[in-house]
mmCIF file of C-alpha atoms in Angstrom:
data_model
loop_
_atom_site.group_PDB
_atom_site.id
_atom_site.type_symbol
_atom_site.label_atom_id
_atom_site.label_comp_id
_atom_site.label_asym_id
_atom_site.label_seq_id
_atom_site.Cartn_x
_atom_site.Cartn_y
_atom_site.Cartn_z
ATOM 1 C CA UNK A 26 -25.191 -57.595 -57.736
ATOM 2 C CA UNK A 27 -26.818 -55.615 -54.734
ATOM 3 C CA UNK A 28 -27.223 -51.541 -54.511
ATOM 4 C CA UNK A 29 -25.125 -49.697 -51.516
ATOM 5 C CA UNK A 30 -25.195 -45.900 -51.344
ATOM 6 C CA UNK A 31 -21.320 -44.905 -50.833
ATOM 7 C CA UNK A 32 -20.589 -41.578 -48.740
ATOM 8 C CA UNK A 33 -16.573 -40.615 -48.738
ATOM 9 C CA UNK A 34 -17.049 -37.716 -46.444
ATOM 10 C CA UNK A 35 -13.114 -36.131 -46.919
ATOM 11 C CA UNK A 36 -13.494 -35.706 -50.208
ATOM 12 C CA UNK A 37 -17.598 -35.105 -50.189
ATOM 13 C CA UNK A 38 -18.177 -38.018 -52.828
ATOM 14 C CA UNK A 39 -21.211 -39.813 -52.620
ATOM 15 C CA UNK A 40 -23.795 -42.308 -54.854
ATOM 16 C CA UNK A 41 -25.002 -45.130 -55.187
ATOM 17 C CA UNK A 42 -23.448 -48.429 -56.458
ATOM 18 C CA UNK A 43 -23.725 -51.637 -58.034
ATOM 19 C CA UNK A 44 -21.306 -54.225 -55.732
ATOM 20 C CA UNK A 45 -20.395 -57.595 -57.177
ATOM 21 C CA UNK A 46 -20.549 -59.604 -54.508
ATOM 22 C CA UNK A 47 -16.722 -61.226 -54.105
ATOM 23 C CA UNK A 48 -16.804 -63.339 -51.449
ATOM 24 C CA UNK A 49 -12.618 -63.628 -52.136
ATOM 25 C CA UNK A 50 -12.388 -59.769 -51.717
ATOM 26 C CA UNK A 51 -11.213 -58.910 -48.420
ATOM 27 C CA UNK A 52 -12.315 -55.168 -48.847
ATOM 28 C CA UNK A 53 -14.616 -53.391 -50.464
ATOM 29 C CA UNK A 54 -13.088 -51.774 -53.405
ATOM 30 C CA UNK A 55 -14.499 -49.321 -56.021
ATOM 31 C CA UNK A 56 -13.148 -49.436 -59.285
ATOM 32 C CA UNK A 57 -12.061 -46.774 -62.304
ATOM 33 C CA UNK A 58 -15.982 -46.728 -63.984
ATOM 34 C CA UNK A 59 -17.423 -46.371 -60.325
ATOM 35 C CA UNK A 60 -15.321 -43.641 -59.618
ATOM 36 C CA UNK A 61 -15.801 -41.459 -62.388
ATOM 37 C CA UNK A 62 -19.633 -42.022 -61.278
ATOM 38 C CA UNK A 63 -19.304 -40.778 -57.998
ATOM 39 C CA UNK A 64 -17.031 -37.872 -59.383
ATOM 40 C CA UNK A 65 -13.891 -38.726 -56.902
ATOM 41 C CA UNK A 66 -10.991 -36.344 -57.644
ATOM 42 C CA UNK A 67 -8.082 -39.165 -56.944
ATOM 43 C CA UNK A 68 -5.432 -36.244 -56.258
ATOM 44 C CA UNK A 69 -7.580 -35.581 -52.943
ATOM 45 C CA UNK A 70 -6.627 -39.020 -52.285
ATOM 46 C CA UNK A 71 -3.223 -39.799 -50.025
ATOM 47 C CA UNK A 72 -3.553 -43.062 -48.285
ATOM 48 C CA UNK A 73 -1.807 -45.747 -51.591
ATOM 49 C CA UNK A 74 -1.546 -49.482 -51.540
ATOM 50 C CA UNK A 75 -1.150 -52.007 -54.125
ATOM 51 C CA UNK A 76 -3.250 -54.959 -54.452
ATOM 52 C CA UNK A 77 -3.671 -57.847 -56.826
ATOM 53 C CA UNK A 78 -6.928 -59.179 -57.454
ATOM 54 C CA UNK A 79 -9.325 -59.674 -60.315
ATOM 55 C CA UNK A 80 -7.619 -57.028 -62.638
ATOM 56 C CA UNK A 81 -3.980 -57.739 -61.825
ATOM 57 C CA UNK A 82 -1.974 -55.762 -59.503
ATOM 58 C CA UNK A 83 -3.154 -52.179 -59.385
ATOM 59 C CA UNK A 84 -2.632 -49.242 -57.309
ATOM 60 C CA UNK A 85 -5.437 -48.272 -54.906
ATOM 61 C CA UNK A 86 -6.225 -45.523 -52.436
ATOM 62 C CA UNK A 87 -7.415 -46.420 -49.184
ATOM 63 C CA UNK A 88 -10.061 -44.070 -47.313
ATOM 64 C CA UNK A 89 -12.948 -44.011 -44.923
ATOM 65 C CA UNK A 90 -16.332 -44.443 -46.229
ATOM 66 C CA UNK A 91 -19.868 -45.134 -45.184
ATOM 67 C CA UNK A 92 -21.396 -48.065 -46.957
ATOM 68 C CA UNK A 93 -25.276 -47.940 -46.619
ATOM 69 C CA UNK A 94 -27.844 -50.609 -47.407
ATOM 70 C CA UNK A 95 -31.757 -50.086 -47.450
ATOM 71 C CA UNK A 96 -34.340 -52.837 -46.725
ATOM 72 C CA UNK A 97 -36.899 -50.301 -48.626
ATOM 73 C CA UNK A 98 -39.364 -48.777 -46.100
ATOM 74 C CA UNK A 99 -37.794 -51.008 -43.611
ATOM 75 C CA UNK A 100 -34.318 -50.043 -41.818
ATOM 76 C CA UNK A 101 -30.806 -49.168 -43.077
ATOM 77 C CA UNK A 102 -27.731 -50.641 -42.507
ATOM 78 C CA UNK A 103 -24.379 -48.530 -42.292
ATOM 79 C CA UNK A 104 -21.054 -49.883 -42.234
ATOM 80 C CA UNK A 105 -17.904 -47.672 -41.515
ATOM 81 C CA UNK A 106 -14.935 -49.557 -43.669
ATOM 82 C CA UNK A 107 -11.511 -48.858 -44.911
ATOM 83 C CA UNK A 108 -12.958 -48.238 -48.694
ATOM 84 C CA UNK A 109 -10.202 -48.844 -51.660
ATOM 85 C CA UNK A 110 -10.734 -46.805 -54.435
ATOM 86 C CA UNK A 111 -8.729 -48.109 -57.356
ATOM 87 C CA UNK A 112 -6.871 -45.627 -59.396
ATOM 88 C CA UNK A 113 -7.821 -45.331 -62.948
ATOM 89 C CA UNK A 114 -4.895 -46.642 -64.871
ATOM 90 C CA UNK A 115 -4.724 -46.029 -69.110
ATOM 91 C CA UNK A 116 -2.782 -48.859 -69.465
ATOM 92 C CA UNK A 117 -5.406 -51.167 -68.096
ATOM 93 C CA UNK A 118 -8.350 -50.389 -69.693
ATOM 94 C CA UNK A 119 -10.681 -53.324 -68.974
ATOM 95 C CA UNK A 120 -10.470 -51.760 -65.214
ATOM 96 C CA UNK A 121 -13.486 -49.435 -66.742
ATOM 97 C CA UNK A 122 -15.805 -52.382 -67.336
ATOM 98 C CA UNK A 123 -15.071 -54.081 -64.324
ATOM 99 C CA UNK A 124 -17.450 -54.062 -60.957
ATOM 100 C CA UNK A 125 -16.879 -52.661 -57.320
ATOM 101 C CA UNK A 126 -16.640 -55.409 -55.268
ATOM 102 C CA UNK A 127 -18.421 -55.814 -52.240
ATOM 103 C CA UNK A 128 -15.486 -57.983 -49.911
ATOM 104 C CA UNK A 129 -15.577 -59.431 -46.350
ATOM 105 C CA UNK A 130 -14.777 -56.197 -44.530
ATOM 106 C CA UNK A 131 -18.648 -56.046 -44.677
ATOM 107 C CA UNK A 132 -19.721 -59.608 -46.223
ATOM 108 C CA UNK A 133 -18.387 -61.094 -42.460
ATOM 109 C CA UNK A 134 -20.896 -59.219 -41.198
ATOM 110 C CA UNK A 135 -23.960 -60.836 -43.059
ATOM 111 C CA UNK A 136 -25.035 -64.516 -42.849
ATOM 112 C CA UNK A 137 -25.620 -65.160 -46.773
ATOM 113 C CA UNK A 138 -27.925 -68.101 -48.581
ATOM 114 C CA UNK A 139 -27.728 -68.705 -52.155
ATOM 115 C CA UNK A 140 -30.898 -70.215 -53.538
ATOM 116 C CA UNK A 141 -29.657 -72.141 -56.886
ATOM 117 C CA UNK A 142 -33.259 -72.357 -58.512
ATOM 118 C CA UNK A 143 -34.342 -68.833 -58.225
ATOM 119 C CA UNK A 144 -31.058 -67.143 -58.707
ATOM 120 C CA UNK A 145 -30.729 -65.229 -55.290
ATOM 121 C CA UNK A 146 -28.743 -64.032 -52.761
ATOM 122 C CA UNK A 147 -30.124 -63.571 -49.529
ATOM 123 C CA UNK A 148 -28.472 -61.727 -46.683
ATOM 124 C CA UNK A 149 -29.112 -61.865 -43.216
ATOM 125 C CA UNK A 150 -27.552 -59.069 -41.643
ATOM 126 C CA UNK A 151 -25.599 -60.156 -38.129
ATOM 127 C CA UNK A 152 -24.405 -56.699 -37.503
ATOM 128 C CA UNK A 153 -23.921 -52.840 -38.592
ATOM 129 C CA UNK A 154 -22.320 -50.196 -37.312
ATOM 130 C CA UNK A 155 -25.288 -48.175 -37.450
ATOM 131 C CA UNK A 156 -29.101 -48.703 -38.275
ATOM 132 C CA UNK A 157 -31.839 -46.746 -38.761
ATOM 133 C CA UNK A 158 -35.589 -47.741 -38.798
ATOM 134 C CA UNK A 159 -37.479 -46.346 -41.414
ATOM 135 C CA UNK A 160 -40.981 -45.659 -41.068
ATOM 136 C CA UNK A 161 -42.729 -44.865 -44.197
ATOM 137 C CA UNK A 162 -46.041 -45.526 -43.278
ATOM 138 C CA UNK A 163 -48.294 -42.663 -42.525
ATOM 139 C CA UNK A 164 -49.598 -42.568 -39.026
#
């Protein structure tokens, strides 16, 4: 899992988020639990598609968003994607325990190493649409 603050400037939604990263996802999607975190009224929502993945077929809505990563104290990284936002559905309930998904719409983007023995993900990051340099130390 890695931490991305989400901005969805249309509808003023914004927070931050766990992504599972899916390197078969070819967007980043946020699902039904994520959602409801970040507050996202789904009728201010008008862009649908359909897409079958993890959970089945389910009906999405498509919308620009800001995906931000922080190398703490360091620099941030900001990508500008087509986000999906999967609509909650009551008749597929396990959608609420399921993770976002962080898909190759960014992960193309990043030259990733897995390192079996301590359990990590590293990524290098090739390019951004936008990075800032943070300096946190005092003078």
């Amino acid at each position: 899992m890695i931490e991305a603050h989400v901005t969805i400037p249309s509808i003023k939604a914004a927070g931050f988020i766990q992504f599972l990263i899916d390197t078969g996802a070819d967007c980043t999607t946020l699902t039904p639990a994520d959602g409801r975190r970040l507050r996202i009224d789904h009728t201010k929502l008008t862009t649908e598609d359909h897409s079958i993945g993890y959970a089945g077929s389910t009906l999405d809505f498509i919308c620009k968003g800001i995906v931000t990563f922080s190398e703490i104290g360091v620099v941030e990284y900001e990508y500008d994607v087509d986000l999906r936002v999967t609509k909650p559905d009551p008749g597929i309930p396990e959608l609420f325990m399921l993770p976002s998904l962080l898909g190759r719409d960014i992960l193309n983007r990043w030259q990733l190493s897995f390192d079996p023995k301590a359990m990590t993900i590293t990524a290098n990051v090739l390019s951004c649409d936008r990075s800032n340099s943070l300096n946190l130390r005092g003078g």
